[in-house]
Coordinates of C-alpha atoms in Angstrom, one line a residue:
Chain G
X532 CA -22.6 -1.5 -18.4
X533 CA -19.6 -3.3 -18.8
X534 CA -16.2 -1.5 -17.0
X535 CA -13.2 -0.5 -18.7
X536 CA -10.4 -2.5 -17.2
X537 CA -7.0 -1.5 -17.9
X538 CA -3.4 -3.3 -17.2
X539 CA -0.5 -4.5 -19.2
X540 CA -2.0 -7.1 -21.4
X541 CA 1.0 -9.4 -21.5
X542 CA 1.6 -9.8 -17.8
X543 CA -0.5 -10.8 -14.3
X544 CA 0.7 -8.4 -12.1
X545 CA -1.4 -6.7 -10.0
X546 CA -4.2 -6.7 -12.6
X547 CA -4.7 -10.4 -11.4
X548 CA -5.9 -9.5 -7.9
X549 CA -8.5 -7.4 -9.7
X550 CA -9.9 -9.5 -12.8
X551 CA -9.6 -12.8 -10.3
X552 CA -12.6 -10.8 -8.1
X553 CA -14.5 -9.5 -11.6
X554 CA -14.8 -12.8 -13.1
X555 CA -15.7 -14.8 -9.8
X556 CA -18.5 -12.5 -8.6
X557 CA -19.6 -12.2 -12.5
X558 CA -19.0 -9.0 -12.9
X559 CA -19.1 -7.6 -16.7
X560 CA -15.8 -6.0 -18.1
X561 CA -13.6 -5.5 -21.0
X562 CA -10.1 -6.3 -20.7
X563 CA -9.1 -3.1 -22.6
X564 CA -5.4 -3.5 -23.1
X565 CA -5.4 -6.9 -24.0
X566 CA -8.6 -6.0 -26.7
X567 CA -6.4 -3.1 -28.1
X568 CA -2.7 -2.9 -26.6
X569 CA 0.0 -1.8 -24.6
X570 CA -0.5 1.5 -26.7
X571 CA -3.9 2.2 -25.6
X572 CA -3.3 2.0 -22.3
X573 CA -0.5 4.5 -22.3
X574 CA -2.3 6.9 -24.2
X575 CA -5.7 6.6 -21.8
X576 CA -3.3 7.3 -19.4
X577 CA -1.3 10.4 -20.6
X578 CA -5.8 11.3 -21.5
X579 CA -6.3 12.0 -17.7
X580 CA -10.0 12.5 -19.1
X581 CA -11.6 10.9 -15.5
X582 CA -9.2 12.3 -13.6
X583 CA -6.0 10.7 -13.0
X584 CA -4.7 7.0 -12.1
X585 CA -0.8 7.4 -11.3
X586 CA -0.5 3.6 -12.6
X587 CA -2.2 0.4 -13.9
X588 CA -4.7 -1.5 -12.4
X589 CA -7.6 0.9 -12.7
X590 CA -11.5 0.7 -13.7
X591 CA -12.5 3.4 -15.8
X592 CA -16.7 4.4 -16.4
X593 CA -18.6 7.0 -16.8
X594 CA -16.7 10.2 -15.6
X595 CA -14.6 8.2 -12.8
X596 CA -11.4 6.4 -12.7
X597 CA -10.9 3.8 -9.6
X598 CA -6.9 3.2 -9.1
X599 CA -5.0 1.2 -6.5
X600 CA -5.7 -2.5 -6.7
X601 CA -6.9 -2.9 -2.7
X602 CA -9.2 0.4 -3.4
X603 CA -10.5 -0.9 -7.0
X604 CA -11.4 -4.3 -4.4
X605 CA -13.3 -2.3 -2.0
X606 CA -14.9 -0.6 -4.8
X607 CA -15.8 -4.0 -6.3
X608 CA -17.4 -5.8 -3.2
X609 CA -19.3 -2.9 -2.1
X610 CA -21.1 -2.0 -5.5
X611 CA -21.9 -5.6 -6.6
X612 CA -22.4 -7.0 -3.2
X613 CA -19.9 -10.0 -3.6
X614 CA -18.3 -11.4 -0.3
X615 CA -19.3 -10.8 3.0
X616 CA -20.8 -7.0 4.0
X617 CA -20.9 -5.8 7.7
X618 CA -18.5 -3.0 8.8
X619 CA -16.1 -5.5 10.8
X620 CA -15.7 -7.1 7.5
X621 CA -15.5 -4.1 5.1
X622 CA -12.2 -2.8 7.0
X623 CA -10.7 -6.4 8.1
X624 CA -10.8 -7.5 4.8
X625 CA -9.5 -4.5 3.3
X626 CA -6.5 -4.3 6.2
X627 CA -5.8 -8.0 5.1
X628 CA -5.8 -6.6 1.3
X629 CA -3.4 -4.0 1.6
X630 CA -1.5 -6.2 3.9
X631 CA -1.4 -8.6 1.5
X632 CA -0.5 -5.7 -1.4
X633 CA 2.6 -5.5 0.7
X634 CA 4.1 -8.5 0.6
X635 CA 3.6 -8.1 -2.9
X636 CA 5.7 -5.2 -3.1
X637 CA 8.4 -6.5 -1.4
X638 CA 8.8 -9.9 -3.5
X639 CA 8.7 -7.3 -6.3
X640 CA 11.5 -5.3 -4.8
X641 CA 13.7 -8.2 -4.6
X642 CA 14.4 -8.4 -7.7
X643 CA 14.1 -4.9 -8.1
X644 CA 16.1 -3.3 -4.8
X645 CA 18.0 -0.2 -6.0
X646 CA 15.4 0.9 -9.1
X647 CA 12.0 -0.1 -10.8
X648 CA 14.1 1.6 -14.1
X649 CA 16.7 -0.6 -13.9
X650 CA 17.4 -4.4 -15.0
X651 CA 17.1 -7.0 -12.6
X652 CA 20.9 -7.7 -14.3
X653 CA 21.8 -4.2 -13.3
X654 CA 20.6 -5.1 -9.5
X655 CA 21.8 -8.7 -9.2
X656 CA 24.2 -8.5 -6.2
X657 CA 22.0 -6.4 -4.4
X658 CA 19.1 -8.3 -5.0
X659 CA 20.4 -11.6 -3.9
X660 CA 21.5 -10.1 -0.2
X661 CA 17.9 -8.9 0.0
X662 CA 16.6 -12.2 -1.4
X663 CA 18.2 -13.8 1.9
X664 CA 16.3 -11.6 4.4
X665 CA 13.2 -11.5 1.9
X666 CA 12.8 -15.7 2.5
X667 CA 13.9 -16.3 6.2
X668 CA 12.2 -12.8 7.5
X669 CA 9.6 -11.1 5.7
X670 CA 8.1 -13.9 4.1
X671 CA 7.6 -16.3 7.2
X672 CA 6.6 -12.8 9.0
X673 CA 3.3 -12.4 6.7
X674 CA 2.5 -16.2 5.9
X675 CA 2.6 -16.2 10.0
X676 CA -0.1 -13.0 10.1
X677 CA -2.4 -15.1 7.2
X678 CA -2.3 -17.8 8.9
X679 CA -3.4 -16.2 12.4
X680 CA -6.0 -14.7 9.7
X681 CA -7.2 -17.8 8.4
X682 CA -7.2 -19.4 12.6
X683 CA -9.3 -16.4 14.3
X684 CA -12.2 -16.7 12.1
X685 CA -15.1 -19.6 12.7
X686 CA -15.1 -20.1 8.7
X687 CA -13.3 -21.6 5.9
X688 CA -12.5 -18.0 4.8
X689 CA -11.3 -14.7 5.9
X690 CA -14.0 -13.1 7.2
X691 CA -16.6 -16.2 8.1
X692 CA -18.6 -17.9 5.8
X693 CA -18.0 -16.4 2.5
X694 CA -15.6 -16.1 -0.2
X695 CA -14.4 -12.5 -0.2
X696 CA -11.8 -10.5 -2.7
X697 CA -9.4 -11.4 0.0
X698 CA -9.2 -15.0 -0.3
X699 CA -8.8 -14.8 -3.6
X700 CA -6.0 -12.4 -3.5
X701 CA -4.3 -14.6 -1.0
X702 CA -4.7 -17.6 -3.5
X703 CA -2.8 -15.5 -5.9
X704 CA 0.1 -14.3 -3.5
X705 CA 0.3 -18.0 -2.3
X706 CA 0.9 -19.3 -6.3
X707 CA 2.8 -16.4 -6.7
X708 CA 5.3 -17.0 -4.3
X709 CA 5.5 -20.6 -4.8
X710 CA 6.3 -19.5 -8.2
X711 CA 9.1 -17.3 -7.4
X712 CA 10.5 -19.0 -4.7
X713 CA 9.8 -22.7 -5.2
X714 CA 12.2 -24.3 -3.1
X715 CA 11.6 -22.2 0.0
X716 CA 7.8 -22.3 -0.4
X717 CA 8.8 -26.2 -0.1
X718 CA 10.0 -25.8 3.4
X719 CA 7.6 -23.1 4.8
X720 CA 4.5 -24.3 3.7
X721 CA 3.9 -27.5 5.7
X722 CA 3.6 -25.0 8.7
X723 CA 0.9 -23.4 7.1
X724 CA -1.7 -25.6 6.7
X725 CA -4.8 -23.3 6.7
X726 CA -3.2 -21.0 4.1
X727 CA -2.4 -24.5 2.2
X728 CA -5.8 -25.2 2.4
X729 CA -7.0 -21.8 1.9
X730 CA -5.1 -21.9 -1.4
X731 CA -7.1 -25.4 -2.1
X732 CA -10.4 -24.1 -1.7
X733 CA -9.6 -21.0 -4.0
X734 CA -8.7 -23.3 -7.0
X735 CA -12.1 -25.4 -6.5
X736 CA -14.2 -22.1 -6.5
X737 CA -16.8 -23.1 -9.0
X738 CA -17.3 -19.2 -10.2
X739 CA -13.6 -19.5 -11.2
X740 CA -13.4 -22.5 -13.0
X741 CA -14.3 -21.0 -16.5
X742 CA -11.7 -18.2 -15.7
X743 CA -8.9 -20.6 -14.5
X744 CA -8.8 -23.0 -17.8
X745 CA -9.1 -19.7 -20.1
X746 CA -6.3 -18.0 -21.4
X747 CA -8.1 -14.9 -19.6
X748 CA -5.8 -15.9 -16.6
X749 CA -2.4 -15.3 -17.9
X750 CA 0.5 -17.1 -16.6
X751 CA 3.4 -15.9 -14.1
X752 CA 6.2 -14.8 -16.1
X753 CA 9.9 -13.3 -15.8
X754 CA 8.1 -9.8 -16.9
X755 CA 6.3 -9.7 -14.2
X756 CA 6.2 -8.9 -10.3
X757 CA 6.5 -12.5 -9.5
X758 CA 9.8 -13.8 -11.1
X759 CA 11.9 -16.8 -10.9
X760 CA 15.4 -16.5 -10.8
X761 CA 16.9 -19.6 -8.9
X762 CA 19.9 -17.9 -7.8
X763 CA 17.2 -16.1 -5.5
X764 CA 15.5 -19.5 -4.2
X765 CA 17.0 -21.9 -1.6
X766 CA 15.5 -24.0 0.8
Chain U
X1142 CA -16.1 6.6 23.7
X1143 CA -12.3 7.3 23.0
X1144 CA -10.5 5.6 20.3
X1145 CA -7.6 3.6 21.8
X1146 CA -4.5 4.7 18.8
X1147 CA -1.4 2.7 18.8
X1148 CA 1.9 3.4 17.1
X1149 CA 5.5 3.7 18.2
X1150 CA 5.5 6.4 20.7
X1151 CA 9.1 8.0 19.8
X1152 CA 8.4 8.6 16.4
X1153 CA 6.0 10.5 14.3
X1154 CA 6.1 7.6 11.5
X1155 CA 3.2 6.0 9.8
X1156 CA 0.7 6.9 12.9
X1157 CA 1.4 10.7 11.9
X1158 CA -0.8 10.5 8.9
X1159 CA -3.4 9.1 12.0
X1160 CA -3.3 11.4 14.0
X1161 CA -3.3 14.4 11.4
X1162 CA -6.8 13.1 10.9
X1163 CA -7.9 12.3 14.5
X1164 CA -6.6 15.8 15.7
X1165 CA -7.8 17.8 12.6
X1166 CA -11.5 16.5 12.8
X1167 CA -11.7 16.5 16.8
X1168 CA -12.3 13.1 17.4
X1169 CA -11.4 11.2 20.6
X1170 CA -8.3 9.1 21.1
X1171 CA -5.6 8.0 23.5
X1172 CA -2.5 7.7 22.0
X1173 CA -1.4 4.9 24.1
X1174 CA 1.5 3.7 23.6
X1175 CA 2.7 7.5 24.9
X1176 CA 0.5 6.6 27.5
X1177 CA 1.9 3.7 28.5
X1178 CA 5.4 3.0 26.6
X1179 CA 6.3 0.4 23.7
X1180 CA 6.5 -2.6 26.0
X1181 CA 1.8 -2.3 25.7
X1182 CA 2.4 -2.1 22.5
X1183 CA 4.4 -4.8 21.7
X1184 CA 2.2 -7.0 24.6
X1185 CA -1.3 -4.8 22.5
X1186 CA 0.1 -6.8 19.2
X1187 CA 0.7 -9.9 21.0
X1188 CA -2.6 -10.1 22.5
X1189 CA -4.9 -10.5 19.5
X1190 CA -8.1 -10.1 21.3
X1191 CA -9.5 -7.8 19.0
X1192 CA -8.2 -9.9 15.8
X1193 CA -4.2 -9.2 14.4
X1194 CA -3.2 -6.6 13.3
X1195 CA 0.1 -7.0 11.3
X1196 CA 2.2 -3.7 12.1
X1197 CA 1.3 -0.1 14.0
X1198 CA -0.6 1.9 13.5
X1199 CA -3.6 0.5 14.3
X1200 CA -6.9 1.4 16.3
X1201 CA -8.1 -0.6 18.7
X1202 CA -12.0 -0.4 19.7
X1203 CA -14.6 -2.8 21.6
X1204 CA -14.3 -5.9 19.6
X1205 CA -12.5 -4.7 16.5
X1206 CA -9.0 -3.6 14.8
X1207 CA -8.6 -1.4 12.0
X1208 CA -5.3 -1.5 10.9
X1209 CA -3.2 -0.3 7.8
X1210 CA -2.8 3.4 8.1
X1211 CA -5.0 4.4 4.8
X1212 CA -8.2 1.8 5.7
X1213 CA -7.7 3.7 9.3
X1214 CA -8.1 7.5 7.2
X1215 CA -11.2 5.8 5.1
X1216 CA -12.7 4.4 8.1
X1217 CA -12.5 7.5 10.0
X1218 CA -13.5 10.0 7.6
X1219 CA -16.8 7.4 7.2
X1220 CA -17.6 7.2 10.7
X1221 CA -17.1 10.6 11.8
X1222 CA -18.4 12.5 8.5
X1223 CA -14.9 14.1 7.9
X1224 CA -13.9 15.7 4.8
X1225 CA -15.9 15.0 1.6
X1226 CA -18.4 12.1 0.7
X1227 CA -20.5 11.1 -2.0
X1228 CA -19.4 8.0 -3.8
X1229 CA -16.5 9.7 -6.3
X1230 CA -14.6 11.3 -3.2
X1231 CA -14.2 8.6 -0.9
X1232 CA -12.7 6.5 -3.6
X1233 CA -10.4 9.4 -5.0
X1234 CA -9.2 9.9 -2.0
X1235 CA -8.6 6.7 -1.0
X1236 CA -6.6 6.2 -4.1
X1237 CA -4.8 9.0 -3.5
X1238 CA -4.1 8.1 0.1
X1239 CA -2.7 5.0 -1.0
X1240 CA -0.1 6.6 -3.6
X1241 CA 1.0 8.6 -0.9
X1242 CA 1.9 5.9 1.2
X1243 CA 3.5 4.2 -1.6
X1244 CA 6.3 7.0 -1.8
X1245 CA 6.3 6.8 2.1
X1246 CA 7.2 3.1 2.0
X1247 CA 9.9 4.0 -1.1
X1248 CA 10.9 6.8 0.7
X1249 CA 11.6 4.3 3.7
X1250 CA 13.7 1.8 1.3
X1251 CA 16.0 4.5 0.4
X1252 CA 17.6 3.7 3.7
X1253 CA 16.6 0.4 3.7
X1254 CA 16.7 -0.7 0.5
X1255 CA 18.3 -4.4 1.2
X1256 CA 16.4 -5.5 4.1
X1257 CA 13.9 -3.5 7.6
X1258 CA 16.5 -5.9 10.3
X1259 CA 19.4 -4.4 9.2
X1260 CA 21.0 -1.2 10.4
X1261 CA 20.8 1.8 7.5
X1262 CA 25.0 1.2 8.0
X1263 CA 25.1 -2.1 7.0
X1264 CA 23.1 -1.0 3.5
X1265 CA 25.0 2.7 2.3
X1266 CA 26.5 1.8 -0.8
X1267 CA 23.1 0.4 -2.1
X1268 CA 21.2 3.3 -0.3
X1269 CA 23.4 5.5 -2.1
X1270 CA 22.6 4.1 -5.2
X1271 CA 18.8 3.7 -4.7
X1272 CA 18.5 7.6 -3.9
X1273 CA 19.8 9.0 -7.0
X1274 CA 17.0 7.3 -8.7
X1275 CA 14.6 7.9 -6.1
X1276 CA 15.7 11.7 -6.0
X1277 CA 15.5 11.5 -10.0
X1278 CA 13.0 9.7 -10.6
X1279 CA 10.4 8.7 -8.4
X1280 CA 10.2 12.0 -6.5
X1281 CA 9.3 14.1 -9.6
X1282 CA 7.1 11.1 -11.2
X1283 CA 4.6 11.0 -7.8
X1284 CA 4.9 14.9 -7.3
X1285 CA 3.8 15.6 -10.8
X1286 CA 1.3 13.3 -9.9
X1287 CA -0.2 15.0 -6.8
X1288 CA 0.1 18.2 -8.7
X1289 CA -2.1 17.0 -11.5
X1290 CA -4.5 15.9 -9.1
X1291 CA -4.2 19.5 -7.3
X1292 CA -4.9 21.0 -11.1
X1293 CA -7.7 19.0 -11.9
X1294 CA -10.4 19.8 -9.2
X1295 CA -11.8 22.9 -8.9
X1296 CA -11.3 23.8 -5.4
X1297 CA -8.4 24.1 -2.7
X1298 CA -8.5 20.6 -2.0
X1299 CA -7.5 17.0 -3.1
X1300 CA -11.8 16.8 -3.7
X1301 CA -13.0 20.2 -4.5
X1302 CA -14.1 22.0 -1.7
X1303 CA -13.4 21.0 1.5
X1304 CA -10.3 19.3 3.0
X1305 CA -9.9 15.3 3.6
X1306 CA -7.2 13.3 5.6
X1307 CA -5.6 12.9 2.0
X1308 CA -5.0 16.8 2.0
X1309 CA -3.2 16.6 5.6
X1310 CA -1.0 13.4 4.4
X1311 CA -0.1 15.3 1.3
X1312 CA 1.1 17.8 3.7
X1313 CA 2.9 15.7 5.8
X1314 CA 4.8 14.0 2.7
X1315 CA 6.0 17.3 1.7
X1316 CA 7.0 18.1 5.2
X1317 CA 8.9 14.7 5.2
X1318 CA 10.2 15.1 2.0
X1319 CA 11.5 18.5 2.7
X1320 CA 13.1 16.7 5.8
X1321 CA 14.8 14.2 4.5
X1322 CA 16.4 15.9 1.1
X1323 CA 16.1 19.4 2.0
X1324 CA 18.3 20.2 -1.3
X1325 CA 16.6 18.1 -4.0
X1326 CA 13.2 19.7 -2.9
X1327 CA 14.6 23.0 -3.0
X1328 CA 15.3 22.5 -6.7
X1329 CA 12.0 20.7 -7.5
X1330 CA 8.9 22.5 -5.7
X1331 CA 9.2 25.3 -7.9
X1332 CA 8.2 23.5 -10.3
X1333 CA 4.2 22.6 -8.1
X1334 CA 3.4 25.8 -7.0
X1335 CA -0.5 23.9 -6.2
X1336 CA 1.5 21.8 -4.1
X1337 CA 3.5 24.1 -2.5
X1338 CA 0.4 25.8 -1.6
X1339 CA -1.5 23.3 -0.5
X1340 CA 1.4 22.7 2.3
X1341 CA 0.8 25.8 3.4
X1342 CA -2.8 26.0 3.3
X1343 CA -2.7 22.6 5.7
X1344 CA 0.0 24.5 8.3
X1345 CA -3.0 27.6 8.9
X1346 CA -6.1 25.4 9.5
X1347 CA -7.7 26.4 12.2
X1348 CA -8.1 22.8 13.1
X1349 CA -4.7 21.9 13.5
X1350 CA -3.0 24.9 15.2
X1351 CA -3.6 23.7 18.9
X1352 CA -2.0 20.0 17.7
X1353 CA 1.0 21.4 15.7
X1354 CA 1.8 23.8 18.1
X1355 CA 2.0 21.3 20.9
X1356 CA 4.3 18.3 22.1
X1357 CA 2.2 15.8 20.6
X1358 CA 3.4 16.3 17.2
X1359 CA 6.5 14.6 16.9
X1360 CA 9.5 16.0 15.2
X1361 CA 10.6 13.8 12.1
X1362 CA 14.2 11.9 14.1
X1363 CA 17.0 9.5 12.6
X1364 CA 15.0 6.6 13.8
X1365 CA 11.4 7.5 11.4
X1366 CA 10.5 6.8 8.0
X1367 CA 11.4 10.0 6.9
X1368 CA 15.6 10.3 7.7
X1369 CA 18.0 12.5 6.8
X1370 CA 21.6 11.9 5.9
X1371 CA 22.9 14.3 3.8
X1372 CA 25.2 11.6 1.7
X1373 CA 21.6 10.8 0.1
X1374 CA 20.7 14.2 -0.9
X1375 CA 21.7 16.7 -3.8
X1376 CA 20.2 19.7 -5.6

């Protein structure tokens, strides 16, 4: 049975951490927002009819809704067996996940520092003080904790040997912030080299080379939670 | 064996929603940074013997971290059969246990909405600006949430009936929430009388009376997650 996915259809977002893991470990879905609209979604919502989500990404099935991208990704890798298993791994990968869901929050709430319902044009002196802080602390602070990641472990991945919803993830965060913040990315990234690498690896995945040349894999956008506005970059 | 728990020692924080959990199903920890002051755990970070952890709290056990305060709750309430299982449960509550700390972390940025290195002083006029949104907006939108969810099952509980670490956290928002804008909750928990409830129903457990009745429940301070100044509240 194929799962109900639902998201925005016009935008990565978060969705992308989740339908980068369903279409690399081959896992059958439907894309239900992008198959039917913005509308749909809103109304499956408001439906509650499995209980709940309080926001997009979520799975629904049979009589269950799975919300919260890093718990949808837990979900994921323990019901179809994709990525490593073991109990160390279960909870380092998912402390990397939310840890990674983070960072992703806060290079959201730089553009977005006093209101998710205002403008970005509403914000704009705010958000460029927090840009500063966002580029020379907080993003140096995490690539510096992925990188320790990537260092401890014997593998090429985050937990060992295998490819886990993790790596991927961190693939994503790593295009997303080059995306947003190009020029800084520039300077920071030579002193990451196993994230660089990481990053590398990710793109070459054979199980996500259909999904990377499709149109299934939308691109970043100034809709979404990664944004470029340059006034926000600097090296 | 005895859990070793980490978090700031002055502060209730993040590590309350830990050790709600730890004290309320009896398990066995030392809460050591108390034990031994914030210098251990700045040098317990440092160390990465057991593999990084990227911010307190976190446990610390023979060979292995768990980090990221809800992967901690799910962990726990695995290993020590705490609170509902069966398949649907663990990953309700685990969604719910994130959503919570997602108003957590926005309740933090309403004091710190430009950047975590600088002084609440050096950010009012854009903390004053976030709240009245967060006090308008994103208070009632994740309340009405948590009350749904309250609604929907047929028990006490956050999964029918028997309580989970999400039930204590919920608590323990409220309780922060209540802290930090005394006067906007005032007007609005009226309006989730399951809620409200719920609080309540947390403060009598049996299983928590010896912990909230004694010094190692912190008191929410000016220095936590949850603040209050009173220029960032109103009915």
């Amino acid at each position: 049975m194929a799962y109900d996915f639902w998201y925005w259809p016009t935008i990565a977002g978060r969705g992308e951490f989740v339908r980068l893991t369903l279409e690399a470990c081959g896992i059958a879905y439907r894309d239900r927002a992008r198959e039917d609209g913005a509308d749909a979604l809103m109304a499956d919502i408001a439906d509650h009819a499995r209980g709940p989500a309080f926001a997009p990404p979520y799975l629904g099935m049979d009589g269950i809704t799975v919300a919260q991208t890093a718990n949808i990704l837990f979900y994921l890798s323990e019901r179809h067996d994709c990525g490593p298993s073991g109990m160390k791994s279960r909870y380092w990968l998912a402390q990397l996940q939310l840890t990674i869901m983070d960072l992703v929050a806060e290079a959201h709430d730089v553009h977005h520092p006093i209101g998710v319902d205002l403008y970005y044009e509403d914000q704009k002196p705010e958000s460029l003080r927090r840009a500063h802080g966002f580029r020379h602390q907080r993003i140096p602070k995490f690539l510096d904790y992925f990188e320790y990641a990537l260092q401890s472990e014997a593998g090429d991945w985050l937990a060992g040997g295998r490819w886990s919803y993790a790596d991927l993830s961190l693939f994503h965060l790593v295009a997303g912030l080059r995306y947003s913040f190009p020029q800084r990315m520039a300077t920071l990234m030579p002193g990451y080299p196993e994230l660089d690498a990481l990053h590398d690896r990710v793109v070459a995945l054979p199980e996500l080379q259909d999904y990377l040349s499709s149109d299934r894999r939308l691109p970043f956008s100034q809709e979404d939670v990664f944004r470029h506005y340059p006034e926000l970059d600097a090296p």
